[in-house]
Coordinates of C-alpha atoms in Angstrom, one line a residue:
X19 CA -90.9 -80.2 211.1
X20 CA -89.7 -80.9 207.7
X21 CA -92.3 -83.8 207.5
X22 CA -95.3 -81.3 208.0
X23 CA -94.2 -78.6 205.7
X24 CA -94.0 -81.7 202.9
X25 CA -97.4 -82.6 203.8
X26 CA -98.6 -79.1 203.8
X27 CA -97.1 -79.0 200.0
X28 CA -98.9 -81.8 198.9
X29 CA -101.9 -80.8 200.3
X30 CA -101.9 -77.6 198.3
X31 CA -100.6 -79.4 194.8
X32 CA -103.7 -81.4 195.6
X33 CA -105.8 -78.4 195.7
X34 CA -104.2 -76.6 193.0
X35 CA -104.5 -79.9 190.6
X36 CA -108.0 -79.7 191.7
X37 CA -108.9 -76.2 190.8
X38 CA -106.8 -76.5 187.2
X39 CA -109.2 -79.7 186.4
X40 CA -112.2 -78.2 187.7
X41 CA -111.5 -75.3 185.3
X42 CA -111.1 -77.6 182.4
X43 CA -113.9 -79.0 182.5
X44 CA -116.1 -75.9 183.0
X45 CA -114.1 -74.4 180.2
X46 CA -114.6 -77.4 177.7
X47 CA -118.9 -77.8 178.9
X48 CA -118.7 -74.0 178.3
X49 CA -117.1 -74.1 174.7
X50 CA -119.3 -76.9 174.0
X51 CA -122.7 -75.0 175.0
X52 CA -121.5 -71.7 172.9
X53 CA -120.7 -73.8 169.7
X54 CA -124.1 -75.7 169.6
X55 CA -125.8 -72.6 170.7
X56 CA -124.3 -70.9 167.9
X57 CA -125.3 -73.6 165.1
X58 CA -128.7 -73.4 166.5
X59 CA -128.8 -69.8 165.7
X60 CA -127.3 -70.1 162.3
X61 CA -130.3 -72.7 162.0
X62 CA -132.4 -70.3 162.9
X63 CA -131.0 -67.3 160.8
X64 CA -131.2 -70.0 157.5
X65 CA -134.6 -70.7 158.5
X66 CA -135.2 -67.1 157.8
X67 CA -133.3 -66.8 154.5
X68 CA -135.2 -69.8 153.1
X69 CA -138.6 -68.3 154.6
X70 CA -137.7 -65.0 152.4
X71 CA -136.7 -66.9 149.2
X72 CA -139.8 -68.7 149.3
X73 CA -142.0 -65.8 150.0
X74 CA -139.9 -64.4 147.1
X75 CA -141.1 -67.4 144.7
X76 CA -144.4 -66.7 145.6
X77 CA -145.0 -70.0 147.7
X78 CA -147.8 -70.1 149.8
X79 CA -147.7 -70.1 153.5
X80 CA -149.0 -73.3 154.4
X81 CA -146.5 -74.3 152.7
X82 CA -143.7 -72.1 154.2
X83 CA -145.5 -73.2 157.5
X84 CA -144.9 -76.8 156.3
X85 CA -141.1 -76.6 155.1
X86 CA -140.7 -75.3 158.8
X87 CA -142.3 -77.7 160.8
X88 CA -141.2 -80.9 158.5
X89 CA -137.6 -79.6 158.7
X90 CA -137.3 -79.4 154.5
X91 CA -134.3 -77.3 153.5
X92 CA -133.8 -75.5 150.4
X93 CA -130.4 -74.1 149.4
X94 CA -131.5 -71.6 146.4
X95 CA -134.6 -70.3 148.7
X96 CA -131.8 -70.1 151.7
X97 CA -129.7 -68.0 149.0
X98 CA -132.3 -66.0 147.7
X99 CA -133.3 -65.0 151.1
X100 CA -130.0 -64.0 152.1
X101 CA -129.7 -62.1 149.0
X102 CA -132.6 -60.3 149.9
X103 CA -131.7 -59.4 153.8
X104 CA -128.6 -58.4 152.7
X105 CA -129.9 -55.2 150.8
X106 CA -131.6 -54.5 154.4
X107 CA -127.9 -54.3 155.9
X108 CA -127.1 -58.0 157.1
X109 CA -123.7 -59.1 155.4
X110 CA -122.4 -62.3 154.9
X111 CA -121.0 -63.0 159.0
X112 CA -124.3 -62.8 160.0
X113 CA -123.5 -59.3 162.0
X114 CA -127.3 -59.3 163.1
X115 CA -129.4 -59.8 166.5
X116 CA -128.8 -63.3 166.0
X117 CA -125.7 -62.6 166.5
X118 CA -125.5 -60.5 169.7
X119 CA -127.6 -63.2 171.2
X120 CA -125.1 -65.6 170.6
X121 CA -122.8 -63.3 172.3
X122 CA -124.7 -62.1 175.3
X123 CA -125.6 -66.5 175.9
X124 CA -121.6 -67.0 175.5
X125 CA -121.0 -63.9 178.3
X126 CA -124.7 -65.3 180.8
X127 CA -123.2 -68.7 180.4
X128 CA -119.6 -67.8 181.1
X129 CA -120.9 -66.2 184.1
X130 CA -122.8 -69.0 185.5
X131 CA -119.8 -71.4 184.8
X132 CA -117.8 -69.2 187.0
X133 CA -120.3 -69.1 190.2
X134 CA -120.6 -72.6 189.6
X135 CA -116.9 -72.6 189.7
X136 CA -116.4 -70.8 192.5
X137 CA -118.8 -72.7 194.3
X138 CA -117.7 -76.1 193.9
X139 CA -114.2 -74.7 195.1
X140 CA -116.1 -73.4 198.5
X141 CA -117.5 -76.3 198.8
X142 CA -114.3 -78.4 198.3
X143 CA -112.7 -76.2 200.3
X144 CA -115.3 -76.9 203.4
X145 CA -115.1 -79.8 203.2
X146 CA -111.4 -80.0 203.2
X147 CA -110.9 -78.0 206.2
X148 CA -113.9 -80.2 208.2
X149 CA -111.9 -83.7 207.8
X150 CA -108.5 -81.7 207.8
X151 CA -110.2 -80.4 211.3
X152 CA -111.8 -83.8 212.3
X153 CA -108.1 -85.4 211.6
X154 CA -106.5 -83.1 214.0
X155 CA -109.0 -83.7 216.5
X156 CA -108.1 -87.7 215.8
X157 CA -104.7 -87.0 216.1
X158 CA -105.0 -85.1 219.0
X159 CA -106.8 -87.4 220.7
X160 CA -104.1 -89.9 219.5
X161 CA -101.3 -87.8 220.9
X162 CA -103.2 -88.0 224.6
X163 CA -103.7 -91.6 224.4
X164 CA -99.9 -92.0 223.5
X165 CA -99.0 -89.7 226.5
X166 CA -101.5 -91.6 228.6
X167 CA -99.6 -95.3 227.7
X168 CA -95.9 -93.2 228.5
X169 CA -97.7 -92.9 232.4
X170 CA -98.7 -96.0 232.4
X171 CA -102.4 -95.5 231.6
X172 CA -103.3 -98.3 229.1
X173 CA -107.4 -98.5 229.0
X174 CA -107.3 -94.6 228.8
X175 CA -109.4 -95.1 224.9
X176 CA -112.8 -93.7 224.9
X177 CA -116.1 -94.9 223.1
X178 CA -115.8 -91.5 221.8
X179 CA -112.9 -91.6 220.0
X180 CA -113.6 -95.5 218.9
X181 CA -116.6 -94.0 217.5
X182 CA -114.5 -91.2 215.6
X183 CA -111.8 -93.7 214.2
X184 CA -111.4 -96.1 211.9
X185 CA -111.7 -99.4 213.6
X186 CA -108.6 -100.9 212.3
X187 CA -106.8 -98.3 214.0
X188 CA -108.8 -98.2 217.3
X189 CA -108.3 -102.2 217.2
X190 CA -104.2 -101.5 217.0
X191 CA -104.0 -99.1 219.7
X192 CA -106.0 -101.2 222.3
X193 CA -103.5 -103.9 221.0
X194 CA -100.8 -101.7 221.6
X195 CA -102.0 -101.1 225.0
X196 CA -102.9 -104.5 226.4
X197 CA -99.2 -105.5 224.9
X198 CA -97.6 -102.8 226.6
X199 CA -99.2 -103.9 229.4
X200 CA -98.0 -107.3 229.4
X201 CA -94.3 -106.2 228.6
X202 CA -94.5 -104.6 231.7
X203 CA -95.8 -107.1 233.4
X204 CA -93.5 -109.2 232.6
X205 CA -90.2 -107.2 233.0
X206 CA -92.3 -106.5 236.6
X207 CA -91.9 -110.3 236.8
X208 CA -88.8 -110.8 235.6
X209 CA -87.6 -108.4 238.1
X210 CA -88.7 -110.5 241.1
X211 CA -87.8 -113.3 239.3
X212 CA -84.3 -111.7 238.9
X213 CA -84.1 -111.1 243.2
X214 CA -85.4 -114.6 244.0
X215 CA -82.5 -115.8 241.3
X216 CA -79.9 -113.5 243.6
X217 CA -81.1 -114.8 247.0
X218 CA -81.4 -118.5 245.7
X219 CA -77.7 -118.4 244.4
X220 CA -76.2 -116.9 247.3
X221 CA -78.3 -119.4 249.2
X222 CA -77.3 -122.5 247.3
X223 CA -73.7 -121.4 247.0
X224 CA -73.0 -120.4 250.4
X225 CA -72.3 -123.6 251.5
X226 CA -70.6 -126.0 249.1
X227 CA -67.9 -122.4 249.2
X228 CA -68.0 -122.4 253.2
X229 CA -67.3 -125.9 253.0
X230 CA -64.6 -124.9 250.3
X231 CA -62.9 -122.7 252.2
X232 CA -63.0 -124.8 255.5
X233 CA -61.1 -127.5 254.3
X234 CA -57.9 -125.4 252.4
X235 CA -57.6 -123.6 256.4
X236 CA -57.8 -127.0 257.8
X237 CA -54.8 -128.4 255.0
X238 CA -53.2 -125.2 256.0
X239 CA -52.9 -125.9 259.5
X240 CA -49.8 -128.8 260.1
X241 CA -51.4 -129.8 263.0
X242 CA -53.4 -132.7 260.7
X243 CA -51.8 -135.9 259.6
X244 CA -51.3 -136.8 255.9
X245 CA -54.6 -139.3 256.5
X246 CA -56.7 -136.9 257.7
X247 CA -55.2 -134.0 254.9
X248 CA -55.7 -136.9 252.7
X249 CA -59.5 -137.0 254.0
X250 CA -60.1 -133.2 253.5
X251 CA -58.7 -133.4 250.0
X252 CA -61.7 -135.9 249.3
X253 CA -64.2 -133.8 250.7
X254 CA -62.9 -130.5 248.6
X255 CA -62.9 -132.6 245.5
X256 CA -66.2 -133.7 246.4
X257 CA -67.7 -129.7 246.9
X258 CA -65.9 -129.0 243.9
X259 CA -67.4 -131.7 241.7
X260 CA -71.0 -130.2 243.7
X261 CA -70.3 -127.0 242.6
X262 CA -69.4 -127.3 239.0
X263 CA -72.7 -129.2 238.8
X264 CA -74.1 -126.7 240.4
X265 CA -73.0 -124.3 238.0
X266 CA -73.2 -125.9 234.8
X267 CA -76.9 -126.5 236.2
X268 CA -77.1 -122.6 236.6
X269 CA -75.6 -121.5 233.0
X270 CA -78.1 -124.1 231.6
X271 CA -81.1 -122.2 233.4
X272 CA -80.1 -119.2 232.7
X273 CA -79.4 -119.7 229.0
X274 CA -82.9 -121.4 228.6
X275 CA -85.1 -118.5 230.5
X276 CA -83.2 -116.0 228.2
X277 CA -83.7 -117.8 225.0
X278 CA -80.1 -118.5 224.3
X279 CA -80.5 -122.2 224.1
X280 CA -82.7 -123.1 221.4
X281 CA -84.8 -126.3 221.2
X282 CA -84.7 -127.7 217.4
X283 CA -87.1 -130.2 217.1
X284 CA -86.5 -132.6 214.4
X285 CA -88.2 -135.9 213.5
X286 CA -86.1 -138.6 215.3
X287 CA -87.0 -142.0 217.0
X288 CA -88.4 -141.6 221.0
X289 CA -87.4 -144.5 221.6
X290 CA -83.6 -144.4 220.8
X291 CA -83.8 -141.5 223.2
X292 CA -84.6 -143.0 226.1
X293 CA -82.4 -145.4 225.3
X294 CA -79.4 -143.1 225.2
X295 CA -80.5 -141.3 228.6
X296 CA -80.7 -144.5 230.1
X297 CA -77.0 -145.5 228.8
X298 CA -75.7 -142.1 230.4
X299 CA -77.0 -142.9 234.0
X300 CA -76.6 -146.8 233.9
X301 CA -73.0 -146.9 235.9
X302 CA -74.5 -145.0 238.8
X303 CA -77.6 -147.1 238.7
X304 CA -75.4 -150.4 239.1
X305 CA -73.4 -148.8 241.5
X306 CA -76.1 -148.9 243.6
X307 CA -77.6 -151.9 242.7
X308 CA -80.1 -150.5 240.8
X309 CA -81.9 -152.2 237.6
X310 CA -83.4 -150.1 234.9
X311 CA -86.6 -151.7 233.2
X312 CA -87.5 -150.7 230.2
X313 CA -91.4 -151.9 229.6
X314 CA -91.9 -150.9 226.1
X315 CA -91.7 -153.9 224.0
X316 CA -94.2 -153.2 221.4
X317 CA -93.0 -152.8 217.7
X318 CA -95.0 -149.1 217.3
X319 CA -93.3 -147.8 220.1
X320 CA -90.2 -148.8 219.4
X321 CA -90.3 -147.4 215.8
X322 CA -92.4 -144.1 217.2
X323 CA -91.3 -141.1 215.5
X324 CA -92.3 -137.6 216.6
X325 CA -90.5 -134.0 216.5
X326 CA -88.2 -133.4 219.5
X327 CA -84.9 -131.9 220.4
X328 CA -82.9 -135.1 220.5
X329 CA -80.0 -133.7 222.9
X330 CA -82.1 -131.4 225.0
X331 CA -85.2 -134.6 225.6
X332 CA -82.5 -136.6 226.6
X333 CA -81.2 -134.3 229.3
X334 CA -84.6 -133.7 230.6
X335 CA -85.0 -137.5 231.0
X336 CA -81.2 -138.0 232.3
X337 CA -82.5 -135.3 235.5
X338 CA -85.1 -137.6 235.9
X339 CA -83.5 -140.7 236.1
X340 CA -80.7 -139.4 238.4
X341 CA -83.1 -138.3 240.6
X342 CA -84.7 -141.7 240.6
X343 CA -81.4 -143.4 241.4
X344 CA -80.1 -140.6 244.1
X345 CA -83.1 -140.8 246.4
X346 CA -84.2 -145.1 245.7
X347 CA -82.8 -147.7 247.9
X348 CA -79.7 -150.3 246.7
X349 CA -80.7 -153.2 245.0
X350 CA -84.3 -151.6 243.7
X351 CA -85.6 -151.3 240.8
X352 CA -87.3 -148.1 238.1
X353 CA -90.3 -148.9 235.3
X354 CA -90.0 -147.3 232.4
X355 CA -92.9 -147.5 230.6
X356 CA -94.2 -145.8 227.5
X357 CA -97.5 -145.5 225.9
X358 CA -99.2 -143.7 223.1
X359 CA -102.1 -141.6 223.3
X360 CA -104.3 -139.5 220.9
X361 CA -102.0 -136.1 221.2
X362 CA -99.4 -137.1 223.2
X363 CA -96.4 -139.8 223.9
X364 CA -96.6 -140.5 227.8
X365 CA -93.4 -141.6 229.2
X366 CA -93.4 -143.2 233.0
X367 CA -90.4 -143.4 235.3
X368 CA -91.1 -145.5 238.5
X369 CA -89.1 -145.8 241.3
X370 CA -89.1 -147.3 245.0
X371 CA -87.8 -144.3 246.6
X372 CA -88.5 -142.3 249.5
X373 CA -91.6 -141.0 247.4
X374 CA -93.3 -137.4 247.5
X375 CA -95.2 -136.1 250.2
X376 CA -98.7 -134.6 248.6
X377 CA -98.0 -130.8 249.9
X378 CA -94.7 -130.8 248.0
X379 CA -95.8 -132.0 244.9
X380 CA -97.1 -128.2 243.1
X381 CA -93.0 -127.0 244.4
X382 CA -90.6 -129.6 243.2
X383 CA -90.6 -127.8 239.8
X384 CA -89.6 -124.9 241.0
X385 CA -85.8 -123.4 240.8
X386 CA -83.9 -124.8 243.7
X387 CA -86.7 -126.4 245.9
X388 CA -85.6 -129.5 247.5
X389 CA -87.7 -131.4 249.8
X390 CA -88.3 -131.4 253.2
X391 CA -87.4 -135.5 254.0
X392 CA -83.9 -136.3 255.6
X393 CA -82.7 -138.6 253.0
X394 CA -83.1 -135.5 250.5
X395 CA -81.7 -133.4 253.2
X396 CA -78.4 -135.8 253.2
X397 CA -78.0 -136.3 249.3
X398 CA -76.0 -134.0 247.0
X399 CA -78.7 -131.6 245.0
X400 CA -79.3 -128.1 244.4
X401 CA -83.1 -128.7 243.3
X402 CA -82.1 -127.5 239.6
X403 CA -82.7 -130.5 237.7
X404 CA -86.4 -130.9 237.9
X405 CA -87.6 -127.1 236.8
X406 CA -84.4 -127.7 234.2
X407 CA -86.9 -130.7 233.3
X408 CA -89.8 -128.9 232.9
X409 CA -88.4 -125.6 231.1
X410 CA -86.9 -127.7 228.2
X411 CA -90.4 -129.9 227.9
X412 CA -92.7 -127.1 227.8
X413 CA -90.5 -125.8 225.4
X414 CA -91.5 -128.5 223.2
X415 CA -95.3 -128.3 223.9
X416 CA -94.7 -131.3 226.4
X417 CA -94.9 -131.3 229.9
X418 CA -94.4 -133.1 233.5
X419 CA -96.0 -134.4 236.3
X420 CA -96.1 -136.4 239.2
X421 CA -98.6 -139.1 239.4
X422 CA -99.9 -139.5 243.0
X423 CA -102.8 -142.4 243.5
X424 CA -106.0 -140.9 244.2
X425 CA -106.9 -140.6 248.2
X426 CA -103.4 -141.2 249.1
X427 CA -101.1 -138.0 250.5
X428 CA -97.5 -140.1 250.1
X429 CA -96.9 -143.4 248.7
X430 CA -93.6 -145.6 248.1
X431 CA -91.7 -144.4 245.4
X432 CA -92.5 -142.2 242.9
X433 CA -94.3 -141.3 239.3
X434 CA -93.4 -139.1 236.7
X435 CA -95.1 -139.0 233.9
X436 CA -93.3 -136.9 230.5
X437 CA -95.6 -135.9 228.2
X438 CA -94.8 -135.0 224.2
X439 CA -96.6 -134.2 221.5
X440 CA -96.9 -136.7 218.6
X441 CA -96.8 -134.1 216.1

């Protein structure tokens, strides 16, 4: 309320400084006009006094004609003119009809000056109130778009009223409105991705907790020998351990989808990377039996630099590599391999595992999916470490994949290929 009155002020200061400066300079072309008006006359009324002084030194008339028409003044003719007119009643302010013409120009001027004057402030005034009108049309239109976008109706701009505003502010508001639309697209989606986070946790949890609480009423019962109590303590340890994975797993997730970890790339050395990943999963590989080849020899690769989140690419390539060992056979073997292209740094990890079957490969990315085959069926997971994987790659402008020979629906082992940008 108080914002419209202050614009309804400034709107008449505006038109008041208008009128003032239109008066001015009406005024000041007015007083101009007058004075030369008035030396004109006085030109004219000396024109007459030197006419009479020379008709009073007996000059000729051709010659009179001559002065006139050449512009010649004489000062004593002017005088003895004036002297002259002045016995007929003219004094020396030149009270004569000279004079009353100058007056009556002064008042048919001033009059003019004010139509003109009141005109122009019509006119202003017209066309004030016709953009003043067009605005509030604009901004009424506005005000229905806007009530449109609060009921969800964001194409509701006409060609009329593109045609009727400025372009740059057309071009916001159908901005506005096709990023309003995403939002809520996306909280739509984060929504159902919100459920399908619900049912997958109760999902994944339910067991390792059944299998929790199953084993303290089994210690609770003294039925059991201190062997078998012994045996149950393992296994609780062991859903424990499965569940705090599980967890850690989950906060990571849920951290990254919400922004709260943040990737810092910085200019570091690939190589050393992989290096450390491989270090952090080299027990359980020789627990198994399981060698590690790294087949990147070459001196470019080995000094490659590019920008990447040190800690963060390393656990990406870590999820990899544990998968790797949990689902290959003892005493096998995973490439590594690493090769530089034009955009990208493509990393390989081979294994002789159980490999992928070609229907699951588009779903192993996804939160929680585990695959269908029974050794992945027997084997500790919870199907977070892959889309973990992915989420902090594409994070860096990388990605994942599987690599699956062409024409062939499973093979032994398995491909992935990681994928960063060199710069």
């Amino acid at each position: 309320m108080k914002k419209g009155r202050k614009e309804k002020n400034k709107h008449r200061f505006y038109l008041l400084v208008y009128m003032l400066v239109l008066l001015v300079v009406f005024l000041m072309a007015w007083g101009i006009q007058v004075r030369m008006h008035k030396k004109q006359e006085m030109k004219n009324v000396n024109m007459v006094y030197q006419m009479m002084g020379e008709l009073q030194k007996s000059v000729s008339y051709e010659q009179i004609a001559a002065d006139m028409m050449k512009g010649n003044v004489d000062q004593d003719a002017i005088k003895e003119g004036f002297l002259v007119l002045e016995e007929y009643g003219y004094d020396e302010d030149y009270n004569s009809i000279f004079v009353d013409r100058t007056k009556k120009y002064a008042k048919k001027l001033a009059m003019l000056y004010l139509v003109l004057y009141l005109f122009f402030l019509l006119l202003f005034y017209s066309i004030y109130k016709i953009v003043k009108g067009n605005r509030e049309r604009e901004l009424r239109d506005l005000e229905k778009i806007l009530e449109q976008f609060y009921d969800g109706k964001y194409d509701s701009i006409t060609e009329d009223f593109r045609e009727k505003t400025e372009d740059y502010i057309y071009m916001r508001l159908e901005s506005l409105g096709h990023k309003i639309a995403l939002n809520e697209q996306r909280i739509e989606r984060e929504k159902e991705d919100t459920k399908a986070l619900v049912s997958d946790l109760s999902h994944q949890l339910k067991t390792p907790v059944a299998s929790i609480k199953m084993c303290f009423q089994l210690l609770e019962d003294n039925a059991f020998t201190s062997e078998e109590k012994k045996e149950f303590l393992s296994r609780l340890g062991e859903q424990i351990t499965h569940l705090e994975g599980m967890v850690a797993a989950l906060v990571n997730i849920s951290r990254m989808e919400k922004g709260m970890i943040e990737i810092h790339k910085e200019m570091a050395n690939i190589f050393d990377t992989l290096v450390q990943a491989v270090n952090q999963v080299y027990v359980k590989a020789e627990e198994k039996g399981i060698e590690i080849v790294v087949d990147s020899q070459e001196a470019e690769i080995q000094n490659l630099s590019l920008p990447h989140d040190v800690k963060w690419t390393k656990e990406a390539i870590v999820n990899v590599l544990e998968n790797a060992i949990k689902y290959s056979p003892a005493d096998s073997c995973i490439w590594i391999k690493m090769k530089k292209q034009i955009h990208f740094l493509r990393i390989e990890i081979k294994d002789e595992g159980i490999g992928i079957k070609k229907e699951e490969i588009n779903r192993i990315f996804q939160r929680f999916f585990r695959g269908k085959h029974e050794v992945v069926k027997q084997a500790e997971g919870s199907g977070i470490g892959l889309y973990l994987t992915r989420k902090i790659l594409e994070e860096q402008g990388g990605n994942i994949i599987v690599v699956i020979p062409i024409g062939k629906k499973e093979t032994k082992g398995s491909t992935f290929a990681i994928m960063l940008p060199l710069k």
